[in-house]
Coordinates of C-alpha atoms and ligand atoms in Angstrom, one line a residue:
X557 CA 7.2 39.6 -6.7
X558 CA 5.5 42.6 -8.3
X559 CA 3.4 44.7 -5.9
X560 CA -0.3 44.0 -6.4
X561 CA -2.3 47.1 -5.3
X562 CA -5.7 45.3 -5.3
X563 CA -4.4 42.5 -3.1
X564 CA -3.0 45.1 -0.7
X565 CA -6.3 47.1 -0.6
X566 CA -8.3 44.0 0.2
X567 CA -5.9 42.8 3.0
X568 CA -5.6 46.3 4.4
X569 CA -9.4 46.8 4.6
X570 CA -9.8 43.4 6.3
X571 CA -7.2 44.4 8.9
X572 CA -8.8 47.8 9.5
X573 CA -12.2 46.2 10.0
X574 CA -10.7 44.7 13.2
X575 CA -10.5 48.1 14.9
X576 CA -13.2 48.1 17.6
X577 CA -13.9 51.7 18.1
X578 CA -13.9 55.2 16.6
X579 CA -10.7 56.1 14.7
X580 CA -9.5 59.5 13.8
X581 CA -7.2 60.1 10.9
X582 CA -5.2 63.2 10.2
X583 CA -5.6 64.0 6.6
X584 CA -3.3 66.4 4.8
X585 CA -4.6 66.2 1.3
X586 CA -1.4 64.4 0.3
X587 CA -1.6 61.0 -1.3
X588 CA -0.4 59.0 1.7
X589 CA -3.1 60.2 4.2
X590 CA -5.8 60.3 1.5
X591 CA -5.1 56.7 0.6
X592 CA -5.3 55.7 4.3
X593 CA -8.5 57.6 4.7
X594 CA -10.2 55.9 1.8
X595 CA -9.1 52.5 3.0
X596 CA -10.2 53.2 6.6
X597 CA -13.5 54.7 5.4
X598 CA -14.2 51.5 3.4
X599 CA -13.5 49.4 6.5
X600 CA -15.0 51.6 9.2
X601 CA -17.6 53.9 7.6
X602 CA -19.0 56.4 10.2
X603 CA -16.6 55.1 12.8
X604 CA -13.9 57.0 10.9
X605 CA -13.5 60.7 11.6
X606 CA -11.0 62.4 9.2
X607 CA -9.5 65.6 10.6
X608 CA -7.8 68.3 8.7
X609 CA -5.7 70.7 10.7
X610 CA -5.0 74.2 9.3
X611 CA -1.6 74.7 10.9
X612 CA -1.0 78.1 9.2
X613 CA 1.9 76.3 7.3
X614 CA -0.2 75.3 4.4
X615 CA 0.4 76.1 0.7
X616 CA -1.8 78.6 -1.1
X617 CA -5.3 77.2 -1.7
X618 CA -4.6 74.0 0.2
X619 CA -7.6 74.1 2.5
X620 CA -10.0 74.5 -0.5
X621 CA -8.1 71.8 -2.4
X622 CA -8.5 69.3 0.5
X623 CA -12.2 70.1 0.9
X624 CA -12.7 69.5 -2.9
X625 CA -10.8 66.2 -2.9
X626 CA -12.8 64.7 0.0
X627 CA -16.0 66.0 -1.4
X628 CA -15.3 64.1 -4.6
X629 CA -14.5 61.0 -2.5
X630 CA -17.7 61.3 -0.6
X631 CA -15.9 61.4 2.8
X632 CA -16.8 64.2 5.2
X633 CA -13.9 65.8 7.1
X634 CA -13.6 68.0 10.2
X635 CA -11.5 71.1 9.7
X636 CA -9.7 72.5 12.7
X637 CA -8.1 76.0 12.5
X638 CA -5.1 76.0 14.8
X639 CA -2.6 78.3 13.3
X640 CA -2.3 80.5 16.4
X641 CA -1.2 77.5 18.5
X642 CA 1.2 76.3 15.8
X643 CA 3.0 79.6 15.3
X644 CA 3.2 80.1 19.1
X645 CA 4.9 76.7 19.6
X646 CA 7.6 77.5 17.1
X647 CA 8.5 80.9 18.6
X648 CA 12.3 81.1 18.8
X649 CA 12.8 77.6 17.3
X650 CA 15.4 77.4 14.6
X651 CA 16.6 73.8 14.7
X652 CA 14.8 71.7 12.0
X653 CA 14.5 68.6 14.2
X654 CA 13.1 70.7 17.1
X655 CA 10.6 72.2 14.6
X656 CA 9.4 68.7 13.6
X657 CA 9.1 67.6 17.2
X658 CA 7.2 70.7 18.3
X659 CA 4.9 70.5 15.3
X660 CA 4.4 66.8 15.8
X661 CA 3.6 67.4 19.5
X662 CA 1.1 70.1 18.6
X663 CA -0.6 67.9 16.0
X664 CA -1.0 65.2 18.7
X665 CA -2.4 67.7 21.2
X666 CA -4.9 68.9 18.6
X667 CA -5.8 65.3 17.7
X668 CA -6.1 64.3 21.3
X669 CA -8.5 67.1 22.0
X670 CA -10.6 66.2 19.0
X671 CA -10.3 62.5 19.9
X672 CA -11.6 63.2 23.3
X673 CA -14.5 65.1 21.8
X674 CA -15.2 62.2 19.5
X675 CA -14.5 59.5 22.0
X676 CA -11.9 58.0 19.6
X677 CA -9.6 55.1 20.4
X678 CA -7.3 55.0 17.4
X679 CA -5.2 57.4 15.4
X680 CA -4.6 56.3 11.8
X681 CA -1.4 57.7 10.2
X682 CA -0.2 57.7 6.6
X683 CA 3.4 56.9 7.5
X684 CA 5.3 55.3 4.6
X685 CA 8.6 53.3 4.6
X686 CA 11.0 56.2 3.8
X687 CA 9.5 58.2 6.8
X688 CA 10.5 55.6 9.4
X689 CA 13.6 54.3 7.7
X690 CA 15.1 57.8 7.6
X691 CA 13.8 58.5 11.1
X692 CA 16.1 55.9 12.5
X693 CA 14.7 52.4 12.5
X694 CA 17.8 50.7 13.9
X695 CA 18.8 50.0 10.3
X696 CA 20.1 53.4 9.6
X697 CA 21.0 56.5 11.6
X698 CA 18.3 59.2 11.9
X699 CA 18.5 61.5 8.9
X700 CA 15.3 63.4 9.7
X701 CA 12.6 62.6 12.2
X702 CA 9.7 63.0 9.9
X703 CA 6.9 64.3 12.0
X704 CA 4.7 61.3 11.5
X705 CA 7.2 59.3 13.4
X706 CA 9.7 61.3 15.3
X707 CA 7.4 63.9 16.8
X708 CA 5.1 61.5 18.6
X709 CA 5.1 62.0 22.3
X710 CA 5.7 58.7 24.1
X711 CA 2.7 59.1 26.4
X712 CA -0.2 59.0 23.9
X713 CA -3.8 58.2 24.7
X714 CA -4.4 56.9 21.2
X715 CA -3.4 53.7 19.6
X716 CA -1.5 54.4 16.4
X717 CA -2.4 52.5 13.3
X718 CA -0.2 52.8 10.2
X719 CA -1.8 50.8 7.3
X720 CA 0.8 51.8 4.6
X721 CA 4.0 51.9 6.7
X722 CA 5.8 49.3 4.6
X723 CA 5.0 50.9 1.2
X724 CA 7.1 53.2 -1.0
X725 CA 5.7 56.2 -2.8
X726 CA 5.2 54.5 -6.2
X727 CA 3.2 51.7 -4.5
X728 CA 1.0 54.3 -2.7
X729 CA 0.4 56.0 -6.0
X730 CA -0.6 52.7 -7.6
X731 CA -3.1 52.2 -4.8
X732 CA -4.4 55.8 -5.1
X733 CA -5.1 55.0 -8.8
X734 CA -7.0 51.9 -8.0
X735 CA -9.0 53.7 -5.3
X736 CA -9.9 56.4 -7.9
X737 CA -8.4 59.2 -5.7
X738 CA -8.8 62.4 -7.8
X739 CA -5.7 63.7 -9.5
X740 CA -4.8 67.3 -10.3
X741 CA -1.5 69.1 -10.5
X742 CA -1.2 70.0 -6.8
X743 CA -2.2 66.4 -6.0
X744 CA 1.1 65.2 -7.5
X745 CA 3.0 67.3 -5.0
X746 CA 4.0 65.6 -1.8
X747 CA 4.0 68.1 1.0
X748 CA 5.8 67.3 4.2
X749 CA 3.7 67.1 7.4
X750 CA 5.3 70.2 8.9
X751 CA 4.5 72.1 5.7
X752 CA 6.0 75.5 5.0
X753 CA 7.5 75.6 8.5
X754 CA 10.5 73.5 7.2
X755 CA 10.6 75.5 4.0
X756 CA 11.2 78.7 5.9
X757 CA 14.7 78.3 7.1
X758 CA 15.3 79.5 10.7
X759 CA 12.7 81.1 12.8
X760 CA 9.1 80.8 11.4
X761 CA 6.9 83.9 11.4
X762 CA 3.6 84.6 9.7
X763 CA 5.3 87.1 7.4
X764 CA 8.0 84.7 6.3
X765 CA 5.5 81.9 5.7
X766 CA 3.3 84.2 3.7
X767 CA 6.3 85.1 1.4
X768 CA 7.3 81.4 1.0
X769 CA 3.7 80.5 0.2
X770 CA 3.4 83.2 -2.5
X771 CA 6.8 82.2 -4.0
X772 CA 5.8 78.6 -3.9
X773 CA 2.5 79.3 -5.7
X774 CA 4.5 81.0 -8.5
X775 CA 6.9 78.1 -8.8
X776 CA 4.0 75.6 -9.1
X777 CA 2.1 77.8 -11.5
X778 CA 5.0 78.4 -13.9
X779 CA 6.2 74.8 -13.9
X780 CA 2.7 73.6 -14.6
X781 CA 2.3 76.2 -17.4
X782 CA 5.7 75.1 -18.9
X783 CA 4.4 71.5 -18.8
X784 CA 1.2 72.5 -20.5
X785 CA 3.1 74.4 -23.2
X786 CA 5.1 71.2 -23.8
X787 CA 8.4 72.8 -22.7
X788 CA 9.2 70.1 -20.1
X789 CA 7.8 67.2 -18.2
X790 CA 6.3 68.0 -14.8
X791 CA 9.0 67.3 -12.2
X792 CA 8.2 64.8 -9.3
X793 CA 8.4 67.3 -6.5
X794 CA 9.0 71.1 -6.7
X795 CA 8.7 74.0 -4.3
X796 CA 10.2 77.2 -3.0
X797 CA 12.2 77.6 0.1
X798 CA 12.7 80.9 1.9
X799 CA 16.3 81.1 3.0
X800 CA 17.6 82.8 6.1
X801 CA 20.1 84.8 4.1
X802 CA 19.2 88.4 3.2
X803 CA 21.2 89.9 0.4
X804 CA 21.8 93.2 -1.3
X805 CA 19.9 94.1 -4.5
X806 CA 18.6 97.1 -6.4
X807 CA 15.1 98.1 -7.0
X808 CA 14.8 100.9 -9.5
X809 CA 17.8 102.8 -8.6
X810 CA 17.5 102.2 -4.8
X811 CA 19.6 99.8 -2.8
X812 CA 17.4 97.0 -1.4
X813 CA 18.3 94.4 1.3
X814 CA 15.9 91.6 0.7
X815 CA 15.1 87.9 1.2
X816 CA 16.3 85.0 -0.9
X817 CA 14.2 82.2 -2.4
X818 CA 15.7 78.9 -3.5
X819 CA 13.8 76.7 -5.9
X820 CA 14.0 72.9 -5.4
X821 CA 12.8 70.5 -8.0
X822 CA 13.6 66.8 -8.1
X823 CA 13.0 63.6 -10.0
X824 CA 12.9 60.3 -8.0
X825 CA 11.3 56.9 -7.9
X826 CA 11.3 56.3 -4.2
X827 CA 12.5 59.6 -2.6
X828 CA 15.5 57.8 -1.0
X829 CA 17.7 59.0 -3.8
X830 CA 16.8 62.0 -6.1
X831 CA 18.2 63.9 -9.0
X832 CA 17.6 67.6 -9.4
X833 CA 15.4 68.4 -12.3
X834 CA 17.0 69.9 -15.5
X835 CA 14.4 72.7 -15.8
X836 CA 15.0 74.8 -18.9
X837 CA 16.7 78.1 -18.2
X838 CA 13.9 80.0 -19.9
X839 CA 11.4 78.6 -17.4
X840 CA 13.7 79.3 -14.4
X841 CA 14.0 82.9 -15.7
X842 CA 10.3 83.4 -15.9
X843 CA 9.9 82.1 -12.3
X844 CA 12.6 84.4 -11.1
X845 CA 11.1 87.4 -12.9
X846 CA 7.7 86.7 -11.5
X847 CA 8.9 86.2 -7.9
X848 CA 11.0 89.3 -7.9
X849 CA 8.3 91.4 -9.6
X850 CA 5.4 90.2 -7.5
X851 CA 7.2 89.9 -4.1
X852 CA 9.1 93.1 -3.5
X853 CA 10.7 91.7 -0.3
X854 CA 12.6 89.2 -2.4
X855 CA 15.5 90.3 -4.5
X856 CA 17.3 87.0 -5.3
X857 CA 16.2 83.6 -6.6
X858 CA 18.5 80.6 -6.6
X859 CA 18.1 77.1 -8.2
X860 CA 19.3 74.1 -6.3
X861 CA 21.5 71.8 -8.4
X862 CA 22.2 69.1 -5.8
X863 CA 21.2 65.4 -6.0
X864 CA 20.2 63.4 -2.9
X865 CA 22.6 62.3 -1.5
X866 CA 24.3 64.4 -0.4
X867 CA 21.4 66.9 -0.1
X868 CA 18.0 65.8 1.1
X869 CA 14.9 66.9 -0.8
X870 CA 13.8 69.4 1.9
X871 CA 16.4 72.0 3.1
X872 CA 15.6 71.3 6.7
Ligands
XMP400 P1 14.0 64.4 2.5 O1 14.1 65.8 2.8 O2 14.1 63.5 3.7 O3 12.5 64.2 1.9 O4 14.9 63.9 1.4 C1 12.0 62.9 1.3 C2 10.5 63.1 1.2 O5 10.0 63.2 2.5 C3 9.3 64.4 2.6 N1 9.5 64.9 4.0 C4 8.7 64.8 5.0 N2 7.4 64.3 5.0 N3 7.3 64.9 7.3 C5 6.7 64.4 6.2 O6 5.6 63.9 6.3 C6 8.5 65.5 7.4 O7 9.0 65.9 8.4 C7 9.3 65.4 6.1 N4 10.5 65.8 5.8 C8 10.7 65.5 4.5 C9 9.9 65.4 1.5 O8 8.9 66.4 1.1 C10 10.1 64.4 0.4 O9 9.0 64.1 -0.3

């Protein structure tokens, strides 16, 4: 039977109305958590407290973007600046799964602190089906413990509520449309909970995250321009990754030893399988020129031509 977004919205609001206390929700600005916040806000009104955590791993302009979206939705949010704590918890960590678990743990600590403050009983999360299926549901082996799922400490003081856990991305988008969630180019971009921390391969530092953030902004900007000029369709998900590999280059007539950026861009219906986007070479060339011109520490730009499987969307 075809998915009916309106039916889902009604049922979900009825379920959420049963929560008998204050609920906090971690909003990221992404479609999943925003949809959950709108549903929960309809059900709970002022009993819902949306929290946005600035981890330091956010994309360029993301804090402003999130503020704008929620202002348009008429929902007030609490912004918590916690980048110092997040960078500190990743010191020396290079394993992707450990990164997710540490970040997940830190998120929960931040929320628990806020929850205590607000006397909350529930934690609402925007987990969707691919998150828990790929995190090891018993049906499949763990591919990645997406932080919404795998990073949760077992001893939590909050009751976790996941209103959209059985939905796939296209279904969440259909609901977002019905709920009049504002759309803009960045809005179409799913960003993983751990943010740029899993797009900086290896150890995460403020400097590396800053480089990845700037390169990512160029990728987003150039692809959107190419879309506006009618050169290509906007891919489903696209971003920059800062690799661990440093390589040799030349700047002017001087030898340089700099960082490498990989561009990932994919087309998919459900994120379980993806195809890499066939971005025109002229567009890739413009991205490469801008990245290497504007970011002197980067002297090589690569394009990922791998489907999922075997590669996942994210590099980590
Ligand atoms: P993968 O890399 O598993 O990505 O093929 C599939 C989709 O999931 C997103 N993703 C995550 N989302 N926490 C999240 O909330 C995570 O740890 C995480 N890892 C991957 C990825 O961006 C893609 O949309």
